[in-house]
Short mmCIF file of C-alpha atoms in Angstrom, two decimals:
data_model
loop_
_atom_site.label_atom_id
_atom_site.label_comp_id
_atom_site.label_asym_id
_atom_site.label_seq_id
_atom_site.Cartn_x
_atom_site.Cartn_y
_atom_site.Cartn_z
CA UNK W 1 159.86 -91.77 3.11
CA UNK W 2 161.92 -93.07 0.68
CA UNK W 3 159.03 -94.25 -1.87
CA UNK W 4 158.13 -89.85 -1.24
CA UNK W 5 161.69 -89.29 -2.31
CA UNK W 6 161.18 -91.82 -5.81
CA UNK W 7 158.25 -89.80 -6.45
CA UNK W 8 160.80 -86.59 -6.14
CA UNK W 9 162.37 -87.68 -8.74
CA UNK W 10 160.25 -88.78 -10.84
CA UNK W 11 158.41 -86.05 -11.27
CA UNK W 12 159.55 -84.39 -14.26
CA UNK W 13 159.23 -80.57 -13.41
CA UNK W 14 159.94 -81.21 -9.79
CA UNK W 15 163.21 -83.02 -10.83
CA UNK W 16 164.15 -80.26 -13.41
CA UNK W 17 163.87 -77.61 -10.43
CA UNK W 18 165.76 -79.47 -7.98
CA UNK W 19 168.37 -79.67 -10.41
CA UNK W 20 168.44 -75.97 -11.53
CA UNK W 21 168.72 -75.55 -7.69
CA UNK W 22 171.74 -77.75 -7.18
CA UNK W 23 173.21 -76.21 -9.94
CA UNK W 24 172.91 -72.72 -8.45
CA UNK W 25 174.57 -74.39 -5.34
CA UNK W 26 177.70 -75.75 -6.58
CA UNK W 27 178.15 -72.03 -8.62
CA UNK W 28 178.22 -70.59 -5.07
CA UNK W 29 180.83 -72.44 -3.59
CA UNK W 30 182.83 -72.46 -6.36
CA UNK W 31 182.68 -68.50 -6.37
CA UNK W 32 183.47 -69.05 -2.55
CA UNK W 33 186.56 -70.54 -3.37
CA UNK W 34 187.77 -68.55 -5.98
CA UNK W 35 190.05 -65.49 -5.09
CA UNK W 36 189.58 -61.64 -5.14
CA UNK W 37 192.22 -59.95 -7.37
CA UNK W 38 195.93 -59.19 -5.68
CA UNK W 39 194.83 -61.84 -2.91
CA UNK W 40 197.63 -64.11 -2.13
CA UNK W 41 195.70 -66.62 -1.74
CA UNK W 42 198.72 -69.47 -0.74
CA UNK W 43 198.97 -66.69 2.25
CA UNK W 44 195.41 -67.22 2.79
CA UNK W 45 195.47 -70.39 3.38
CA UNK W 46 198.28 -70.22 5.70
CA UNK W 47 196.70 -68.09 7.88
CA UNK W 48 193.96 -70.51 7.88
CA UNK W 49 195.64 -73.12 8.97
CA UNK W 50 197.81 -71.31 11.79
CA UNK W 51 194.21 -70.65 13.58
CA UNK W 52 193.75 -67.07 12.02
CA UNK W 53 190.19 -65.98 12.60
CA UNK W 54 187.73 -63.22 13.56
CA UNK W 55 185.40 -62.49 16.17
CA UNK W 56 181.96 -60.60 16.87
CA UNK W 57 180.55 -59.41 13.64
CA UNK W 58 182.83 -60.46 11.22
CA UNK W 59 182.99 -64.18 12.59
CA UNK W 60 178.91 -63.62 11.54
CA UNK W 61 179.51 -62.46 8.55
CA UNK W 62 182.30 -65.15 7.98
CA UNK W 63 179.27 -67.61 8.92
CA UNK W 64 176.56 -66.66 6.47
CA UNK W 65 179.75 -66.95 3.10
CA UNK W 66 180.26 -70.08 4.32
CA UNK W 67 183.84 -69.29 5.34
CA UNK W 68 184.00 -67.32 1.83
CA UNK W 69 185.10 -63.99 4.24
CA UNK W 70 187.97 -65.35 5.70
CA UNK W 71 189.28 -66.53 2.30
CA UNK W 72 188.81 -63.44 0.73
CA UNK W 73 187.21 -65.00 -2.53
CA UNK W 74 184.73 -62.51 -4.65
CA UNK W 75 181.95 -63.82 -2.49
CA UNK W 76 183.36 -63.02 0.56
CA UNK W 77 180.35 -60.97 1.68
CA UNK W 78 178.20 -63.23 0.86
CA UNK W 79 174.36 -62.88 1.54
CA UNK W 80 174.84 -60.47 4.88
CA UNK W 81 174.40 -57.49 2.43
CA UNK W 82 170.94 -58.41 1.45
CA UNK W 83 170.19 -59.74 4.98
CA UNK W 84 170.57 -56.51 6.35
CA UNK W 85 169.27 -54.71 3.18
CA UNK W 86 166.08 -56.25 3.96
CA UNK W 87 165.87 -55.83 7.41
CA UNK W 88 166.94 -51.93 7.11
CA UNK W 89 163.69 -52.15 4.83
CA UNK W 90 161.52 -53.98 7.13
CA UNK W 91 162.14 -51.82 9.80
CA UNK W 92 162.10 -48.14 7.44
CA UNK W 93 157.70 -49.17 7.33
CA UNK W 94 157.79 -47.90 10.41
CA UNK W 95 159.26 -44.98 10.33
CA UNK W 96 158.75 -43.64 6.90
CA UNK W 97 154.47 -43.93 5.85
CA UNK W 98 155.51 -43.91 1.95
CA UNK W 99 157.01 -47.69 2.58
CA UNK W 100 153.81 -49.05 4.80
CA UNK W 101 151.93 -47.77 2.01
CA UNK W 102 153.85 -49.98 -0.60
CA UNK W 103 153.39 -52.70 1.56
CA UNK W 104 149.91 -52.20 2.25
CA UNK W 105 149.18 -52.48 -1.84
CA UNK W 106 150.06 -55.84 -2.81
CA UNK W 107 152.06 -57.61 -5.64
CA UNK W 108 152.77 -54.15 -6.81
CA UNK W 109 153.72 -52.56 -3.73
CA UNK W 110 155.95 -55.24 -2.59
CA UNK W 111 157.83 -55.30 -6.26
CA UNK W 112 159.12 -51.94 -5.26
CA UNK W 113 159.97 -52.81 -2.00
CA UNK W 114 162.26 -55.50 -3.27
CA UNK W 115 163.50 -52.85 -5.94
CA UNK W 116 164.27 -50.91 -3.02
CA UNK W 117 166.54 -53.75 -1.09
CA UNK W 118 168.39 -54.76 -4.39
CA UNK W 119 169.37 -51.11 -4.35
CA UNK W 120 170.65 -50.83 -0.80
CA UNK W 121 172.38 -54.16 -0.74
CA UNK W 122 174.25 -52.98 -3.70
CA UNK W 123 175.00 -49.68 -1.38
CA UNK W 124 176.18 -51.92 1.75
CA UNK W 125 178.24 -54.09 -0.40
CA UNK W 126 180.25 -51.30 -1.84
CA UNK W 127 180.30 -50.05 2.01
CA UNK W 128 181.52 -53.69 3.39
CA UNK W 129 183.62 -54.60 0.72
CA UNK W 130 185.67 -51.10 1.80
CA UNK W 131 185.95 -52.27 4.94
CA UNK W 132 186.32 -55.30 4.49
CA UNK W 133 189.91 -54.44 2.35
CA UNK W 134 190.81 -51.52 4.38
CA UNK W 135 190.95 -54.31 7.55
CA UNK W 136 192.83 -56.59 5.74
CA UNK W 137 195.35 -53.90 3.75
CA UNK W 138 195.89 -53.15 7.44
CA UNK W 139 196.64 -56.80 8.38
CA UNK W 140 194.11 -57.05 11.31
CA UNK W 141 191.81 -59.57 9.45
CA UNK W 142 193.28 -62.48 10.93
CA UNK W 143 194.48 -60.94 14.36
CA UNK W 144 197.66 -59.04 14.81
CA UNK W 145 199.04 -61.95 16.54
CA UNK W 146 200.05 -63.72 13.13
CA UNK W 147 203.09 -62.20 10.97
CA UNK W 148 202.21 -64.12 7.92
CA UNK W 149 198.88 -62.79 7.82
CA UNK W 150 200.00 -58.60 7.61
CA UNK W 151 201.06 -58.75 3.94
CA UNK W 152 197.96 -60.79 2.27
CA UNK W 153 197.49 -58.62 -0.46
CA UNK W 154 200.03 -58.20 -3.44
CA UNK W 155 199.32 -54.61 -3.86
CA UNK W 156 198.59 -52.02 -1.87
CA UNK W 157 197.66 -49.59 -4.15
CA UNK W 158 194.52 -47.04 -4.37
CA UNK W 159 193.57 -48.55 -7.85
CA UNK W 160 194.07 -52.25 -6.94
CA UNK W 161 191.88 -52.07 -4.22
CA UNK W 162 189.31 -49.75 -5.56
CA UNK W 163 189.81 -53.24 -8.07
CA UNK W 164 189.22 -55.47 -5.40
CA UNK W 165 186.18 -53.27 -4.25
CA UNK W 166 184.23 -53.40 -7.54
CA UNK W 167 185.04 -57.35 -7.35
CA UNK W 168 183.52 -57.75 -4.15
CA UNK W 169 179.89 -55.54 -4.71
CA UNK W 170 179.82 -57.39 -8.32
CA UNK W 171 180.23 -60.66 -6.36
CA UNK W 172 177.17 -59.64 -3.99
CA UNK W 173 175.08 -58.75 -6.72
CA UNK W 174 175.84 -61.97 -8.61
CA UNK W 175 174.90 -63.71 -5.30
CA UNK W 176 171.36 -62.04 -5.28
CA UNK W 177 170.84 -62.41 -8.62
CA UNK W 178 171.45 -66.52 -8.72
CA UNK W 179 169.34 -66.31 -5.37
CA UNK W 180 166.18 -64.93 -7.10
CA UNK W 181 166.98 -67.14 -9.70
CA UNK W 182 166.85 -70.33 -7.86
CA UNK W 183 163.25 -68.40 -6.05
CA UNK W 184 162.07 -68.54 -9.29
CA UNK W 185 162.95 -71.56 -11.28
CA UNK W 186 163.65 -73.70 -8.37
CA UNK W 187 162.69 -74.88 -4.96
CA UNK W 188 162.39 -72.99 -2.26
CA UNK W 189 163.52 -69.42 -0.96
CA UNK W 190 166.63 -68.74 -3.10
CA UNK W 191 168.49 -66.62 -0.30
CA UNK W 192 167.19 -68.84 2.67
CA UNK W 193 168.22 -71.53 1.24
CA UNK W 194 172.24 -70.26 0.39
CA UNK W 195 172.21 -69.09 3.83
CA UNK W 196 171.70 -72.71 4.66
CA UNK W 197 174.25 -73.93 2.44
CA UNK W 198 176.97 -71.47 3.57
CA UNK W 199 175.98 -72.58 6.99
CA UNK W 200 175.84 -76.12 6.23
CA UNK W 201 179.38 -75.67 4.45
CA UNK W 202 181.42 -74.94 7.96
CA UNK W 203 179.68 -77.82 9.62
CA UNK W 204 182.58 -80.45 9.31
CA UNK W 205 185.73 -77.76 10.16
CA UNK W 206 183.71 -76.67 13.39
CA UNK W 207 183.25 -80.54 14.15
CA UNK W 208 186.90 -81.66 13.15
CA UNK W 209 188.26 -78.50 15.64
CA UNK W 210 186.72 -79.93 18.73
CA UNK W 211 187.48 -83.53 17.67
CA UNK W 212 191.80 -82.58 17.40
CA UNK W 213 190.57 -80.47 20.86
CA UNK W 214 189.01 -83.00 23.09
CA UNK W 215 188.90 -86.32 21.31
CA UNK W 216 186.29 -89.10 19.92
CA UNK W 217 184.55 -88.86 23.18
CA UNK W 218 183.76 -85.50 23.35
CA UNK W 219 183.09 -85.64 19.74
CA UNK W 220 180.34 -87.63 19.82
CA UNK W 221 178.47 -86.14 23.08
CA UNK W 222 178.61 -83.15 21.20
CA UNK W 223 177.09 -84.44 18.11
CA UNK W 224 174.26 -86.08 20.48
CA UNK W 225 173.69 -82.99 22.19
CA UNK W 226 173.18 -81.36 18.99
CA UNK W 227 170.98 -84.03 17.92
CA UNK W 228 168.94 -82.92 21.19
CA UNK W 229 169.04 -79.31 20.60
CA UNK W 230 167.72 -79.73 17.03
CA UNK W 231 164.93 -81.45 18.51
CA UNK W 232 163.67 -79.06 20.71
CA UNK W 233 164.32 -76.00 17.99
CA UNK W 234 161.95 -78.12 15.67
CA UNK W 235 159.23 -78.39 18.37
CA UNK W 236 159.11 -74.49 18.95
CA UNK W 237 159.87 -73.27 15.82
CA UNK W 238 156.69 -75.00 14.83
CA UNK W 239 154.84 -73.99 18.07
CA UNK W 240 151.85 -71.73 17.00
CA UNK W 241 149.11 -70.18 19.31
CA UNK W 242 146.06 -70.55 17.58
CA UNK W 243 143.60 -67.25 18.11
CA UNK W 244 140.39 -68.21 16.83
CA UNK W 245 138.20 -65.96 15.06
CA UNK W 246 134.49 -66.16 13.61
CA UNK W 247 133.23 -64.05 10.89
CA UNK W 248 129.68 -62.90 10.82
CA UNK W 249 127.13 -63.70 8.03
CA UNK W 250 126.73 -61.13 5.63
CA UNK W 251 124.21 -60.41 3.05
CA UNK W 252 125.49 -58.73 -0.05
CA UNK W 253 122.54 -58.09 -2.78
CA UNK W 254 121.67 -62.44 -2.94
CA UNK W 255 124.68 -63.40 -2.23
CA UNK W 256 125.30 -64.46 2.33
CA UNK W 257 129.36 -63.94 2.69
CA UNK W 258 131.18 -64.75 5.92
CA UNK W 259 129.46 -67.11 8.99
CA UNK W 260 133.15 -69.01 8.77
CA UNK W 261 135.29 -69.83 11.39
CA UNK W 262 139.01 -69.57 10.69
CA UNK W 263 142.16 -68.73 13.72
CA UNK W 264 145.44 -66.03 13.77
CA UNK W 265 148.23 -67.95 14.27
CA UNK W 266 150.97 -66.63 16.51
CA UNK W 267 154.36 -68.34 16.55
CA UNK W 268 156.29 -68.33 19.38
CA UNK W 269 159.62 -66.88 17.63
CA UNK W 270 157.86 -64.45 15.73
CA UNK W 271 161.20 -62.18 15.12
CA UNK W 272 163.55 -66.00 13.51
CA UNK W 273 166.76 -64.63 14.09
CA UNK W 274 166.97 -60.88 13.72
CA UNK W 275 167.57 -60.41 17.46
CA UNK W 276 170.31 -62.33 17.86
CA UNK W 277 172.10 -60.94 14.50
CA UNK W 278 171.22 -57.19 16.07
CA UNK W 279 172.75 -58.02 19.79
CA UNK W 280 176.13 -59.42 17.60
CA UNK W 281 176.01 -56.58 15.49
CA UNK W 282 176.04 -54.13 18.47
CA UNK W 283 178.69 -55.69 20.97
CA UNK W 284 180.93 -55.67 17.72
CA UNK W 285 180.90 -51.82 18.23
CA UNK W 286 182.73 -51.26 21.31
CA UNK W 287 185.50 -53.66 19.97
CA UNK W 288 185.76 -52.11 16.92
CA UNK W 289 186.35 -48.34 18.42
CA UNK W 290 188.66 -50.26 20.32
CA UNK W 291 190.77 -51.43 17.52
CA UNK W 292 190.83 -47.90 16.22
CA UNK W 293 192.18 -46.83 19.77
CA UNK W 294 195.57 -48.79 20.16
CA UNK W 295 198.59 -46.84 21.65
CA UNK W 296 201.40 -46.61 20.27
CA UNK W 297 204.60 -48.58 20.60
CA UNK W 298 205.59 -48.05 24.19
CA UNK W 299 202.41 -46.46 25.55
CA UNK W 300 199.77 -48.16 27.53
CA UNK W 301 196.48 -48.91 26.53
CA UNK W 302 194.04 -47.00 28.01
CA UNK W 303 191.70 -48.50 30.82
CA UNK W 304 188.45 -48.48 29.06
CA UNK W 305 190.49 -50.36 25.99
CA UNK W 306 191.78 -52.87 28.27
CA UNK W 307 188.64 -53.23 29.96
CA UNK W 308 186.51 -54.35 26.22
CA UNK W 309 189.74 -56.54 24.92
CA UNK W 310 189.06 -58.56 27.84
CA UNK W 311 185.63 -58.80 28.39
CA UNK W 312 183.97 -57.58 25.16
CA UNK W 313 185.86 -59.28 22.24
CA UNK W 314 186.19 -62.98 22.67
CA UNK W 315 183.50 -63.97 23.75
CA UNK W 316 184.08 -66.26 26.27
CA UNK W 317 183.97 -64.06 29.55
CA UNK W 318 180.15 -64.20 31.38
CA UNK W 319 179.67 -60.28 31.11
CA UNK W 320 179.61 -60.82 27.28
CA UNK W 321 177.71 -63.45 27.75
CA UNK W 322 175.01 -61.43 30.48
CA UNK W 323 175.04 -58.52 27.58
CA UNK W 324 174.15 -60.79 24.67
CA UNK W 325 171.08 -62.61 26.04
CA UNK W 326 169.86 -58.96 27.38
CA UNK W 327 170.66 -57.47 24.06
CA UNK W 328 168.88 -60.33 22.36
CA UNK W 329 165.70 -60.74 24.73
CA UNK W 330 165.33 -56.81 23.94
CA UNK W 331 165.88 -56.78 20.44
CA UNK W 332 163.23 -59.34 20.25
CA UNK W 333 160.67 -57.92 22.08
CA UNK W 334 161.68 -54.70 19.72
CA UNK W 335 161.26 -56.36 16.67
CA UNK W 336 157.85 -57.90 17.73
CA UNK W 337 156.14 -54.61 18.32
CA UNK W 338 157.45 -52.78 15.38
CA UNK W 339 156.31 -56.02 13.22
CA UNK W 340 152.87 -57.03 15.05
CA UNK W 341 150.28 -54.15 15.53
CA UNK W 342 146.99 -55.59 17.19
CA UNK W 343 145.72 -52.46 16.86
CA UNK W 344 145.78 -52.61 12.77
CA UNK W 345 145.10 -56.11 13.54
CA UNK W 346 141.96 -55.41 15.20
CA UNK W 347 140.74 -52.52 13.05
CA UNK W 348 140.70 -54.94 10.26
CA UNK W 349 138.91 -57.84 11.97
CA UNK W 350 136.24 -55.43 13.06
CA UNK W 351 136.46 -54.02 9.16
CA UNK W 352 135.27 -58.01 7.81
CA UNK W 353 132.45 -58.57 10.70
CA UNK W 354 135.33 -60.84 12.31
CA UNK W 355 135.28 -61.91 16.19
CA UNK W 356 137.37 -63.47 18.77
CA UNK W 357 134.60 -65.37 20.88
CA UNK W 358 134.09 -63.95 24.05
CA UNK W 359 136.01 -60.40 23.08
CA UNK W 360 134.50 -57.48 22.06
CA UNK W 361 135.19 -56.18 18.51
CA UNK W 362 137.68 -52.86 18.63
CA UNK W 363 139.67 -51.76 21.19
CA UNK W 364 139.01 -55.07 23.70
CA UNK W 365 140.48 -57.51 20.71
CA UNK W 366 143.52 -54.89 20.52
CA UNK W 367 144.40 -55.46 24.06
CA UNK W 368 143.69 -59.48 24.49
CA UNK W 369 146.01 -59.42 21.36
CA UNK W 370 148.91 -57.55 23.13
CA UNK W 371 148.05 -59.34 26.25
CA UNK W 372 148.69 -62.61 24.21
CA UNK W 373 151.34 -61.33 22.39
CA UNK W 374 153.25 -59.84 25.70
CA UNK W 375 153.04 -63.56 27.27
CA UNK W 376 154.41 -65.55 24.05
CA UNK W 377 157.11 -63.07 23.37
CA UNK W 378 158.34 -63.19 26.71
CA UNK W 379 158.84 -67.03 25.65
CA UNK W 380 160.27 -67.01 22.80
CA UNK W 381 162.81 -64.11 23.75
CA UNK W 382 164.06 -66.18 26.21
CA UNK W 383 164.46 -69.22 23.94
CA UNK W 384 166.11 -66.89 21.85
CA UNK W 385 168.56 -65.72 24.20
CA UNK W 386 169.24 -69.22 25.54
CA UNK W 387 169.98 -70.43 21.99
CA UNK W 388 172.15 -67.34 21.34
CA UNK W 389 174.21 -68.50 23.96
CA UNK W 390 175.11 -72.25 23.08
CA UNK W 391 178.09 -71.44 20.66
CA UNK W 392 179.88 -69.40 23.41
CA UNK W 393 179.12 -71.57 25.77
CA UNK W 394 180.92 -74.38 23.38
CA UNK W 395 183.52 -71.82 23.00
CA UNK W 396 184.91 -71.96 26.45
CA UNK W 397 183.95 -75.63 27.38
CA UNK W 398 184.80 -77.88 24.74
CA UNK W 399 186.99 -75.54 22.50
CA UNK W 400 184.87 -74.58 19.30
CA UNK W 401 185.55 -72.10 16.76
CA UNK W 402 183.16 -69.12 16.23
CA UNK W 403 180.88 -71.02 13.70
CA UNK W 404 180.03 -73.62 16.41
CA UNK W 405 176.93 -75.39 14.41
CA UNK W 406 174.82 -76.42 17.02
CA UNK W 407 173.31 -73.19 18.23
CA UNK W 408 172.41 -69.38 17.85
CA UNK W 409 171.61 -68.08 14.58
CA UNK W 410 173.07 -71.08 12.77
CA UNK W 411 170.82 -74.05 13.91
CA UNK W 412 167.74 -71.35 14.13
CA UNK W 413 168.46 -70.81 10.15
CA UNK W 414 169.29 -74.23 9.73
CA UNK W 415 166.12 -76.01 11.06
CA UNK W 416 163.62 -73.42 9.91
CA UNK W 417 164.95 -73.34 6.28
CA UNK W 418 165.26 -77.24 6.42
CA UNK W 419 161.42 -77.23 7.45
CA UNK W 420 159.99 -74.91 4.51
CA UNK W 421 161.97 -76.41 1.97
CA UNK W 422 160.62 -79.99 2.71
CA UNK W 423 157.54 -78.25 3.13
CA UNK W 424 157.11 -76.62 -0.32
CA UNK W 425 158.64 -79.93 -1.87
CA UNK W 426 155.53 -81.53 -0.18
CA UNK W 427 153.55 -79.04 -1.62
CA UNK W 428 154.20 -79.67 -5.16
CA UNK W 429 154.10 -83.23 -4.87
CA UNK W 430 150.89 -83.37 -3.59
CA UNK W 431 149.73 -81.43 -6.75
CA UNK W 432 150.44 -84.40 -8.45
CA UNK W 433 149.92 -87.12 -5.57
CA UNK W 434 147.95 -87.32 -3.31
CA UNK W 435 150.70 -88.76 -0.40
CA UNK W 436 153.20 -86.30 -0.09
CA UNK W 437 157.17 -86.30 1.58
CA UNK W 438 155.09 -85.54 4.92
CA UNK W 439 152.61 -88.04 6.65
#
């Protein structure tokens, strides 16, 4: 392992885009760190440390900037734009033919689809980043509860935060730009892997939180149990159901094509962690309308108000808990069949002379391909919604924050962009040797 990681370095273009990659890095969390315009950023930090934070989709959000959102910097949105950019894309194939048809063409195809997402994450920053200002001009960023935390901006007015706006979608765009940056001149996905960093960034304040909770002791079973739960993610993230399918010979003028034997493989989380950010972004909703519905001074709330601030908004209560692994087992099987057609699928095999043994060609393969599909998803949406559940499970039992490392969409990301990165590093190292990081 350690000879593999000599040989890293010692390859000359591998070492040149490592560092171009690192570099990219430590520009992101400096921009994380640096402040939006008319941010009081001393008040920030005080509201930091008196325990200000959010919940629901904002504590997300928070998440994926690597704490960035809470500290109001210029990349407080961070990558959640583009995230949700390109799943709004993703998901548009289906219902508008003009997009499947892109994606259907190839290199070409797919360079206007990404045209396309650059464009609409520009369109949700500018929407976010109004939000995002409006909730804080209004002091309910860091909860009501906090008196420090109303007046965090040094001006309220229309043209300072129209200022702060631009800063903010500016901020997002810079993000995506050093992200396809790093894609190309350095290792690795670009936005995976800043996801993973802003991730990895809020490991040791989760960590140090339960520590000044519940002590050493507790410390450390958490940090084993973690240890165990990164295990078993690795194991089924790299699950795969192999189909196998044969291809028929073929004679084409003198030329015999085909008579090869090759497989479909099927992972077991086929929809990563979409679900799990769709079943947060939805129970956010009833606690924002909510927010928007607080009497007055003197009134009482109404019942239906009372009803989501004490079930629906922390997160710690087992209804919220019952609706978020529903919401996420759905989502995924949702996902799945808007992403998977064995129909196409089959239509295609069928096109090549390809097989499943002992299937018919056509409508048969479509079927055993659902069937097989039906039975994995059912799986992996429950390992989904199982995982979704271990940072509010921490939340109430051993007193972790939101961004609880060890479990839903964090780990998922974590582990899976962990494994492609050392992956593609393999990759190019066996282009030059033949022993790679991997053995």
């Amino acid at each position: 392992m350690f000879s593999a990681i000599q040989r890293v370095f010692r390859t000359p273009d591998l070492r040149r885009k490592i560092g171009f990659s690192l570099a990219i890095i430590v520009l992101y969390r400096l921009g994380a760190h640096i402040p939006t315009p008319f941010v009081s950023f001393p008040k920030v930090q005080e509201c930091l440390r008196q325990g200000g934070g959010t919940e629901g989709l904002l504590s997300m959000v928070n998440l994926f900037s690597g704490g960035a959102l809470l500290q109001l910097s210029i990349f407080a949105l961070g990558v959640m734009p583009y995230i949700t950019a390109a799943i709004i894309v993703q998901l548009l194939r289906v219902v508008i033919p003009h997009f499947e048809t892109l994606y259907q063409e190839g290199q070409s195809g797919q360079a206007k689809l990404t045209q396309y997402t650059r464009y609409l994450t520009i369109a949700l920053a500018l929407l976010q980043s109004t939000t995002l200002v409006t909730v804080a001009s209004s002091g309910q960023l860091f909860g009501s509860s906090i008196q420090a935390c109303q007046q965090v901006l040094t001006n309220d007015a229309w043209w300072a935060q129209m200022l702060m706006v631009l800063a903010l979608t500016a901020g997002t765009g810079l993000i995506m730009w050093m992200a396809e940056l790093m894609t190309e001149k350095g290792v690795g996905n670009g936005m995976s892997i800043l996801i993973f960093i802003s991730i990895v960034a809020t490991f040791p304040a989760a960590m140090w939180t339960i520590k000044q909770a519940r002590g050493w002791d507790v410390f450390f079973l958490v940090i084993l149990v973690g240890l165990v739960i990164i295990t078993l993610i690795v194991f089924v993230e790299q699950s795969v159901r192999r189909i196998p399918v044969q291809y028929a010979k073929r004679i084409v003028g003198r030329r015999t094509y085909g008579g090869t034997s090759t497989y479909i493989p099927i992972k077991m989380n086929m929809a990563n962690v979409i679900p799990v950010i769709f079943a947060s972004s939805l129970l956010y909703i009833p606690a924002l309308i909510a927010q928007f519905n607080q009497p007055a001074a003197g009134e009482q709330p109404a019942p239906w108000v009372v009803w989501i601030n004490n079930y629906l908004v922390k997160g710690d209560h087992p209804i919220y808990w019952l609706l978020y692994f529903l919401l996420t087992v759905g989502f995924t099987f949702f996902y799945v069949a808007i992403t998977f057609n064995p129909v196409e699928i089959s239509d295609n095999m069928k096109k090549y002379g390809g097989f499943i043994p002992g299937i018919r060609a056509g409508r048969p393969t479509a079927e055993y391909l659902d069937y097989v599909i039906s039975r994995i998803t059912t799986v992996g949406a429950l390992y989904l919604g199982l995982v979704a559940l271990i940072p509010l499970v921490a939340l109430s039992t051993v007193a972790a924050n939101q961004n609880f490392p060890f479990g839903g969409a964090s780990i998922i990301i974590m582990v899976g962009v962990g494994l492609e990165t050392v992956k593609q590093i393999d990759a190019q190292l066996q282009q030059r040797h033949y022993e790679g990081l991997l053995r």
